[in-house]
GROMACS .gro file of C-alpha atoms in nm:
model
  353
    1MET     CA    1  -0.044   0.012   0.009
    2SER     CA    2   0.085   0.340   0.001
    3GLU     CA    3   0.302   0.511   0.305
    4THR     CA    4   0.046   0.780   0.270
    5GLY     CA    5  -0.265   0.574   0.372
    6ALA     CA    6  -0.429   0.331   0.249
    7PHE     CA    7  -0.875   0.300   0.233
    8ALA     CA    8  -1.120   0.123   0.188
    9PHE     CA    9  -1.523   0.176   0.045
   10THR     CA   10  -1.829  -0.014   0.054
   11VAL     CA   11  -2.024  -0.046  -0.132
   12HIS     CA   12  -2.417  -0.304  -0.245
   13PRO     CA   13  -2.535  -0.387  -0.532
   14ARG     CA   14  -2.855  -0.167  -0.697
   15ALA     CA   15  -3.195  -0.197  -0.802
   16ARG     CA   16  -3.046  -0.422  -1.086
   17LEU     CA   17  -2.886  -0.690  -0.880
   18ARG     CA   18  -2.732  -0.931  -1.134
   19GLU     CA   19  -2.607  -0.649  -1.318
   20ASP     CA   20  -2.474  -0.542  -0.983
   21LEU     CA   21  -2.314  -0.851  -0.904
   22ALA     CA   22  -2.155  -0.880  -1.262
   23ARG     CA   23  -1.918  -0.573  -1.219
   24ALA     CA   24  -1.760  -0.767  -0.941
   25TRP     CA   25  -1.755  -1.071  -1.135
   26ARG     CA   26  -1.877  -1.056  -1.488
   27PRO     CA   27  -2.025  -1.471  -1.474
   28LEU     CA   28  -2.257  -1.361  -1.192
   29GLY     CA   29  -2.411  -1.157  -1.476
   30LEU     CA   30  -2.579  -1.481  -1.579
   31VAL     CA   31  -2.762  -1.570  -1.249
   32PRO     CA   32  -3.136  -1.500  -1.247
   33GLU     CA   33  -3.283  -1.162  -1.039
   34ARG     CA   34  -3.490  -1.330  -0.873
   35VAL     CA   35  -3.250  -1.576  -0.774
   36TYR     CA   36  -3.012  -1.372  -0.588
   37ASP     CA   37  -3.301  -1.171  -0.386
   38THR     CA   38  -3.369  -1.481  -0.187
   39ALA     CA   39  -3.043  -1.619  -0.118
   40LEU     CA   40  -2.850  -1.270  -0.073
   41ARG     CA   41  -3.168  -1.218   0.193
   42ARG     CA   42  -3.143  -1.542   0.365
   43LEU     CA   43  -2.765  -1.580   0.364
   44PRO     CA   44  -2.552  -1.461   0.599
   45LEU     CA   45  -2.335  -1.423   0.306
   46PRO     CA   46  -1.958  -1.211   0.362
   47PRO     CA   47  -1.809  -0.923   0.247
   48VAL     CA   48  -1.626  -0.921  -0.077
   49THR     CA   49  -1.317  -0.756  -0.188
   50MET     CA   50  -1.459  -0.722  -0.500
   51ALA     CA   51  -1.197  -0.476  -0.653
   52GLY     CA   52  -0.817  -0.268  -0.547
   53VAL     CA   53  -0.762   0.057  -0.653
   54GLN     CA   54  -0.465   0.273  -0.800
   55ILE     CA   55  -0.437   0.625  -0.806
   56GLY     CA   56  -0.136   0.831  -0.874
   57GLY     CA   57   0.024   0.441  -0.962
   58GLU     CA   58   0.012   0.367  -0.616
   59ARG     CA   59  -0.237   0.078  -0.462
   60VAL     CA   60  -0.419   0.277  -0.185
   61GLY     CA   61  -0.741   0.070  -0.165
   62HIS     CA   62  -1.054  -0.181  -0.161
   63VAL     CA   63  -1.329  -0.136  -0.304
   64VAL     CA   64  -1.518  -0.389  -0.034
   65LEU     CA   65  -1.910  -0.574  -0.120
   66VAL     CA   66  -2.192  -0.563   0.091
   67PRO     CA   67  -2.362  -0.867  -0.007
   68PHE     CA   68  -2.695  -0.699   0.044
   69GLY     CA   69  -2.916  -0.530  -0.175
   70ALA     CA   70  -3.035  -0.170  -0.195
   71ARG     CA   71  -3.411  -0.292  -0.122
   72HIS     CA   72  -3.335  -0.525   0.204
   73LEU     CA   73  -3.140  -0.278   0.328
   74LEU     CA   74  -3.416  -0.028   0.284
   75SER     CA   75  -3.648  -0.301   0.445
   76ASP     CA   76  -3.416  -0.494   0.710
   77ILE     CA   77  -3.221  -0.126   0.813
   78GLU     CA   78  -3.070  -0.419   1.133
   79GLU     CA   79  -2.952  -0.659   0.924
   80GLY     CA   80  -2.769  -0.431   0.734
   81ARG     CA   81  -2.541  -0.248   0.979
   82ARG     CA   82  -2.434  -0.589   1.111
   83ARG     CA   83  -2.381  -0.699   0.751
   84VAL     CA   84  -2.222  -0.297   0.669
   85SER     CA   85  -2.011  -0.342   1.015
   86ARG     CA   86  -1.889  -0.708   0.884
   87ALA     CA   87  -1.774  -0.466   0.533
   88VAL     CA   88  -1.574  -0.233   0.806
   89ASP     CA   89  -1.430  -0.524   0.992
   90ARG     CA   90  -1.275  -0.691   0.693
   91ALA     CA   91  -1.151  -0.322   0.565
   92ALA     CA   92  -0.947  -0.303   0.885
   93ALA     CA   93  -0.851  -0.636   0.808
   94LEU     CA   94  -0.726  -0.551   0.480
   95GLY     CA   95  -0.451  -0.271   0.654
   96ALA     CA   96  -0.715   0.027   0.583
   97ASP     CA   97  -0.698   0.344   0.789
   98VAL     CA   98  -1.015   0.501   0.678
   99VAL     CA   99  -1.414   0.379   0.530
  100GLY     CA  100  -1.561   0.552   0.350
  101LEU     CA  101  -1.989   0.480   0.357
  102GLY     CA  102  -2.072   0.387  -0.014
  103ALA     CA  103  -2.409   0.422  -0.107
  104LEU     CA  104  -2.699   0.364   0.149
  105THR     CA  105  -2.434   0.179   0.390
  106ALA     CA  106  -2.456   0.533   0.533
  107THR     CA  107  -2.765   0.541   0.505
  108VAL     CA  108  -2.831   0.193   0.752
  109THR     CA  109  -2.617   0.324   0.969
  110GLY     CA  110  -2.729   0.688   0.946
  111GLY     CA  111  -2.456   0.830   0.849
  112GLY     CA  112  -2.219   0.660   1.003
  113LEU     CA  113  -2.311   0.732   1.334
  114THR     CA  114  -2.368   0.362   1.442
  115LEU     CA  115  -2.031   0.319   1.366
  116ARG     CA  116  -1.865   0.623   1.580
  117GLU     CA  117  -1.700   0.384   1.861
  118ARG     CA  118  -1.448   0.257   1.677
  119THR     CA  119  -1.109   0.307   1.756
  120ASP     CA  120  -0.969   0.033   1.478
  121ILE     CA  121  -1.031   0.239   1.140
  122ALA     CA  122  -1.139   0.554   1.084
  123VAL     CA  123  -1.513   0.597   0.873
  124THR     CA  124  -1.683   0.902   0.724
  125ASN     CA  125  -2.026   0.832   0.514
  126GLY     CA  126  -1.830   1.139   0.235
  127ASN     CA  127  -2.103   1.355   0.249
  128ALA     CA  128  -1.938   1.626   0.285
  129PHE     CA  129  -1.751   1.657  -0.008
  130THR     CA  130  -2.080   1.529  -0.194
  131ALA     CA  131  -2.224   1.813  -0.076
  132ALA     CA  132  -1.895   2.045  -0.227
  133ILE     CA  133  -1.931   1.885  -0.526
  134VAL     CA  134  -2.348   1.924  -0.573
  135GLU     CA  135  -2.291   2.267  -0.488
  136ASP     CA  136  -1.988   2.316  -0.761
  137GLN     CA  137  -2.224   2.156  -1.003
  138ILE     CA  138  -2.557   2.352  -0.917
  139ARG     CA  139  -2.307   2.685  -0.985
  140MET     CA  140  -2.181   2.500  -1.339
  141LEU     CA  141  -2.541   2.491  -1.445
  142LEU     CA  142  -2.795   2.802  -1.318
  143PRO     CA  143  -2.590   2.977  -1.596
  144HIS     CA  144  -2.796   2.734  -1.837
  145VAL     CA  145  -3.103   2.655  -1.632
  146SER     CA  146  -3.427   2.878  -1.869
  147SER     CA  147  -3.642   3.048  -1.542
  148ARG     CA  148  -3.943   3.120  -1.647
  149THR     CA  149  -3.882   3.408  -1.321
  150THR     CA  150  -3.630   3.727  -1.271
  151ARG     CA  151  -3.422   3.456  -1.006
  152PRO     CA  152  -3.395   3.043  -1.146
  153HIS     CA  153  -3.532   2.826  -0.873
  154VAL     CA  154  -3.382   2.492  -0.823
  155ALA     CA  155  -3.581   2.268  -0.596
  156ILE     CA  156  -3.363   2.058  -0.382
  157VAL     CA  157  -3.539   1.714  -0.358
  158GLY     CA  158  -3.404   1.504   0.014
  159ALA     CA  159  -3.398   1.828   0.147
  160THR     CA  160  -3.363   1.719   0.534
  161GLY     CA  161  -3.082   1.484   0.451
  162SER     CA  162  -2.722   1.438   0.538
  163VAL     CA  163  -2.659   1.543   0.231
  164GLY     CA  164  -2.967   1.771   0.191
  165THR     CA  165  -2.902   2.015   0.453
  166ALA     CA  166  -2.504   2.092   0.341
  167VAL     CA  167  -2.611   2.177   0.024
  168THR     CA  168  -2.878   2.337   0.107
  169LYS     CA  169  -2.663   2.552   0.360
  170LEU     CA  170  -2.434   2.601   0.073
  171LEU     CA  171  -2.643   2.776  -0.202
  172ALA     CA  172  -2.814   2.968   0.126
  173ARG     CA  173  -2.443   3.117   0.223
  174ASP     CA  174  -2.433   3.239  -0.149
  175SER     CA  175  -2.740   3.209  -0.321
  176ALA     CA  176  -2.606   3.322  -0.663
  177GLY     CA  177  -2.959   3.489  -0.748
  178ALA     CA  178  -3.196   3.180  -0.698
  179ARG     CA  179  -3.457   3.059  -0.527
  180LEU     CA  180  -3.522   2.751  -0.354
  181THR     CA  181  -3.800   2.520  -0.250
  182LEU     CA  182  -3.735   2.293  -0.029
  183ILE     CA  183  -3.858   1.957  -0.007
  184ALA     CA  184  -3.862   1.653   0.212
  185ARG     CA  185  -4.173   1.412   0.349
  186THR     CA  186  -4.085   1.489   0.712
  187GLU     CA  187  -4.232   1.794   0.825
  188GLY     CA  188  -4.053   1.934   1.129
  189ARG     CA  189  -3.679   1.853   1.030
  190LEU     CA  190  -3.821   2.098   0.670
  191LYS     CA  191  -3.972   2.349   0.819
  192ALA     CA  192  -3.667   2.413   1.092
  193LEU     CA  193  -3.384   2.410   0.793
  194ALA     CA  194  -3.619   2.660   0.642
  195ALA     CA  195  -3.582   2.840   0.902
  196ALA     CA  196  -3.233   2.838   0.964
  197ILE     CA  197  -3.156   3.008   0.619
  198ALA     CA  198  -3.468   3.248   0.527
  199ASP     CA  199  -3.288   3.478   0.664
  200ASP     CA  200  -3.071   3.450   0.372
  201VAL     CA  201  -3.258   3.291   0.088
  202ASP     CA  202  -3.594   3.322   0.031
  203VAL     CA  203  -3.710   2.947   0.073
  204ASP     CA  204  -3.999   2.722   0.045
  205VAL     CA  205  -4.040   2.356   0.180
  206ALA     CA  206  -4.261   2.157   0.039
  207GLN     CA  207  -4.364   1.767   0.116
  208THR     CA  208  -4.442   1.563  -0.271
  209ILE     CA  209  -4.250   1.569  -0.539
  210ASP     CA  210  -4.547   1.720  -0.768
  211ALA     CA  211  -4.414   2.136  -0.558
  212VAL     CA  212  -4.059   2.055  -0.915
  213ARG     CA  213  -4.334   2.094  -1.187
  214ASP     CA  214  -4.153   2.470  -1.197
  215ALA     CA  215  -3.851   2.461  -1.127
  216ASP     CA  216  -3.563   2.486  -1.365
  217LEU     CA  217  -3.338   2.312  -1.201
  218VAL     CA  218  -3.421   1.927  -0.991
  219VAL     CA  219  -3.183   1.854  -0.741
  220LEU     CA  220  -3.246   1.512  -0.674
  221LEU     CA  221  -3.071   1.434  -0.305
  222THR     CA  222  -3.279   1.118  -0.160
  223ALA     CA  223  -3.278   0.723  -0.056
  224SER     CA  224  -3.444   0.550  -0.222
  225ALA     CA  225  -3.421   0.234  -0.456
  226ASP     CA  226  -3.631   0.337  -0.701
  227THR     CA  227  -3.729   0.561  -0.960
  228LEU     CA  228  -3.891   0.872  -0.847
  229LEU     CA  229  -3.882   1.084  -1.093
  230GLY     CA  230  -4.073   1.091  -1.422
  231PRO     CA  231  -4.162   1.238  -1.650
  232GLU     CA  232  -4.506   1.439  -1.567
  233HIS     CA  233  -4.330   1.541  -1.263
  234LEU     CA  234  -4.116   1.767  -1.452
  235ALA     CA  235  -4.061   2.202  -1.693
  236SER     CA  236  -4.056   2.272  -2.010
  237GLY     CA  237  -3.708   2.280  -2.055
  238ALA     CA  238  -3.595   2.192  -1.663
  239VAL     CA  239  -3.250   2.067  -1.589
  240VAL     CA  240  -3.228   1.709  -1.354
  241LEU     CA  241  -2.910   1.692  -1.127
  242ASP     CA  242  -2.937   1.343  -0.987
  243ALA     CA  243  -2.639   1.285  -0.711
  244THR     CA  244  -2.854   0.963  -0.593
  245GLN     CA  245  -2.796   0.625  -0.618
  246PRO     CA  246  -2.949   0.383  -0.662
  247ARG     CA  247  -3.002   0.670  -0.868
  248ASN     CA  248  -3.324   0.839  -0.834
  249THR     CA  249  -3.373   0.863  -1.298
  250SER     CA  250  -3.430   0.673  -1.552
  251PRO     CA  251  -3.253   0.685  -1.967
  252ALA     CA  252  -3.618   0.614  -2.033
  253LEU     CA  253  -3.719   1.044  -1.874
  254ALA     CA  254  -3.423   1.115  -2.155
  255SER     CA  255  -3.672   0.979  -2.422
  256ALA     CA  256  -3.975   1.046  -2.360
  257ARG     CA  257  -3.905   1.468  -2.220
  258PRO     CA  258  -3.627   1.536  -2.492
  259ASP     CA  259  -3.667   1.887  -2.349
  260VAL     CA  260  -3.610   1.790  -1.992
  261LEU     CA  261  -3.172   1.737  -1.928
  262VAL     CA  262  -3.041   1.500  -1.679
  263VAL     CA  263  -2.700   1.587  -1.559
  264ASP     CA  264  -2.547   1.307  -1.364
  265GLY     CA  265  -2.498   1.447  -0.995
  266GLY     CA  266  -2.150   1.402  -0.757
  267ILE     CA  267  -1.903   1.259  -0.991
  268VAL     CA  268  -1.541   1.335  -0.956
  269SER     CA  269  -1.230   1.320  -1.196
  270ILE     CA  270  -0.919   1.181  -1.082
  271PRO     CA  271  -0.748   1.070  -1.381
  272SER     CA  272  -0.445   0.861  -1.250
  273LEU     CA  273  -0.733   0.686  -1.080
  274ARG     CA  274  -0.816   0.299  -1.147
  275LEU     CA  275  -0.968  -0.045  -0.995
  276THR     CA  276  -0.852  -0.340  -1.064
  277GLY     CA  277  -1.006  -0.703  -1.061
  278GLY     CA  278  -1.380  -0.502  -1.027
  279GLU     CA  279  -1.611  -0.188  -1.110
  280ILE     CA  280  -1.871   0.010  -0.971
  281GLY     CA  281  -2.030   0.200  -1.217
  282LEU     CA  282  -1.807   0.427  -1.330
  283PRO     CA  283  -1.483   0.404  -1.651
  284ASP     CA  284  -1.187   0.498  -1.483
  285GLY     CA  285  -1.040   0.833  -1.380
  286ARG     CA  286  -1.391   0.906  -1.251
  287SER     CA  287  -1.525   0.837  -0.910
  288TYR     CA  288  -1.878   0.935  -0.660
  289ALA     CA  289  -1.756   1.223  -0.490
  290CYS     CA  290  -1.826   1.019  -0.162
  291PHE     CA  291  -1.548   0.784  -0.260
  292ALA     CA  292  -1.282   1.071  -0.364
  293GLU     CA  293  -1.312   1.228   0.020
  294THR     CA  294  -1.249   0.913   0.118
  295ALA     CA  295  -0.957   0.854  -0.035
  296ILE     CA  296  -0.871   1.215  -0.030
  297LEU     CA  297  -0.907   1.190   0.346
  298ALA     CA  298  -0.643   0.865   0.391
  299LEU     CA  299  -0.404   1.089   0.097
  300SER     CA  300  -0.388   1.325   0.311
  301GLY     CA  301  -0.280   1.140   0.639
  302HIS     CA  302  -0.678   1.213   0.799
  303SER     CA  303  -0.645   1.012   1.152
  304GLY     CA  304  -1.002   0.991   1.323
  305HIS     CA  305  -1.378   0.966   1.240
  306PHE     CA  306  -1.471   1.241   0.992
  307SER     CA  307  -1.807   1.285   0.798
  308LEU     CA  308  -2.079   1.113   1.077
  309GLY     CA  309  -2.433   1.213   1.044
  310ASN     CA  310  -2.494   1.534   0.873
  311PRO     CA  311  -2.153   1.696   0.753
  312THR     CA  312  -2.081   2.075   0.865
  313LEU     CA  313  -2.029   2.309   0.693
  314GLU     CA  314  -1.625   2.384   0.819
  315GLN     CA  315  -1.579   2.003   0.718
  316VAL     CA  316  -1.748   2.031   0.369
  317ASP     CA  317  -1.417   2.317   0.379
  318ALA     CA  318  -1.174   2.063   0.523
  319VAL     CA  319  -1.205   1.890   0.265
  320ARG     CA  320  -1.218   2.066  -0.017
  321GLU     CA  321  -0.871   2.243   0.097
  322ARG     CA  322  -0.756   1.855   0.152
  323ALA     CA  323  -0.793   1.874  -0.232
  324ARG     CA  324  -0.677   2.176  -0.329
  325GLY     CA  325  -0.342   1.997  -0.205
  326LEU     CA  326  -0.368   1.710  -0.397
  327GLY     CA  327  -0.404   1.882  -0.671
  328ARG     CA  328  -0.204   1.725  -0.909
  329LEU     CA  329  -0.425   1.345  -0.879
  330GLY     CA  330  -0.779   1.564  -1.022
  331PHE     CA  331  -1.002   1.563  -0.690
  332HIS     CA  332  -1.259   1.868  -0.832
  333ALA     CA  333  -1.707   1.789  -1.086
  334ALA     CA  334  -1.572   1.617  -1.357
  335GLU     CA  335  -1.695   1.735  -1.684
  336PRO     CA  336  -2.144   1.690  -1.722
  337THR     CA  337  -2.267   1.368  -1.851
  338SER     CA  338  -2.588   1.274  -1.903
  339PHE     CA  339  -2.634   0.867  -1.793
  340GLY     CA  340  -2.297   0.812  -1.893
  341ARG     CA  341  -2.201   1.029  -2.197
  342PRO     CA  342  -2.080   1.353  -2.214
  343VAL     CA  343  -2.317   1.674  -2.236
  344ALA     CA  344  -2.261   1.995  -2.464
  345LEU     CA  345  -2.497   2.283  -2.176
  346GLU     CA  346  -2.429   2.528  -2.427
  347ALA     CA  347  -2.642   2.319  -2.687
  348HIS     CA  348  -2.901   2.275  -2.396
  349SER     CA  349  -2.890   2.598  -2.343
  350ALA     CA  350  -2.935   2.748  -2.733
  351VAL     CA  351  -3.243   2.476  -2.745
  352ILE     CA  352  -3.465   2.551  -2.490
  353ALA     CA  353  -3.357   2.984  -2.603
   0.00000   0.00000   0.00000
């Protein structure tokens, strides 16, 4: 391993179990979906070291697969926590200094809070850098949205979640003239968040996805095993930034609404990044921001837990500073893609003008 520190990152099969398990070992893609659904739910399968990680030509970490699907994690949280804990055990045994919690492995552990008593390995949910990258992407997209009013309207779905709360506060810190609609299910937390930023930005709240209908930019930051956003929800020419895993948009949205642009959210450029032995659904040189945060902490020599529960703005600023210190390796928002394909924001602006 690199002398600068080693890390591990936990992942799990998402909605399509067969497809994601084939990323760990191609022959697994031959097994029927229903077999995986039953096997993962009922069998006490151990975590799997599915890939090695190289950055800057050095081996710096591992990807550890939690053998529990997205729906399994959300429907049986206690079992999900046990399986994530075993994956963290595996990370420690591999010699990792820090472990990052990918996708719903963060959700079921309360953003890592259920692991905060561990002293053998540092834990982060990766949400501080995810919030930073999503904010960078929002500010990149704002000049390309079609405002139906004097100010761009940004709807944040999942606003009271770990990433959503941080993104909301970041946008309020410098609103760039946008007005916000915060969407979440829990009324009390939603109103409290809106009240906390009301002096800094024009903000409304809602509890249903229908509230995005007149938004210029929709930011998806929810934890769900199924597609959430449909073509019927969106205004003409809307831009959607989907930073969810499993993602809450479908490629069918692009064909049903050619006027709408869906941008992949939370994607980071690390040009020298290579995975060996398996892959996590992104090409070499790109990672999810939560993965990138874990790498940043390890490569910059951080010790102790970092982002647990909701990240603070101080943590967002701190991990941004660490990323700048590793600037030779990248660690910045990737060029925009839509379902993995490059997109030209200027072309979308021209279509909706």
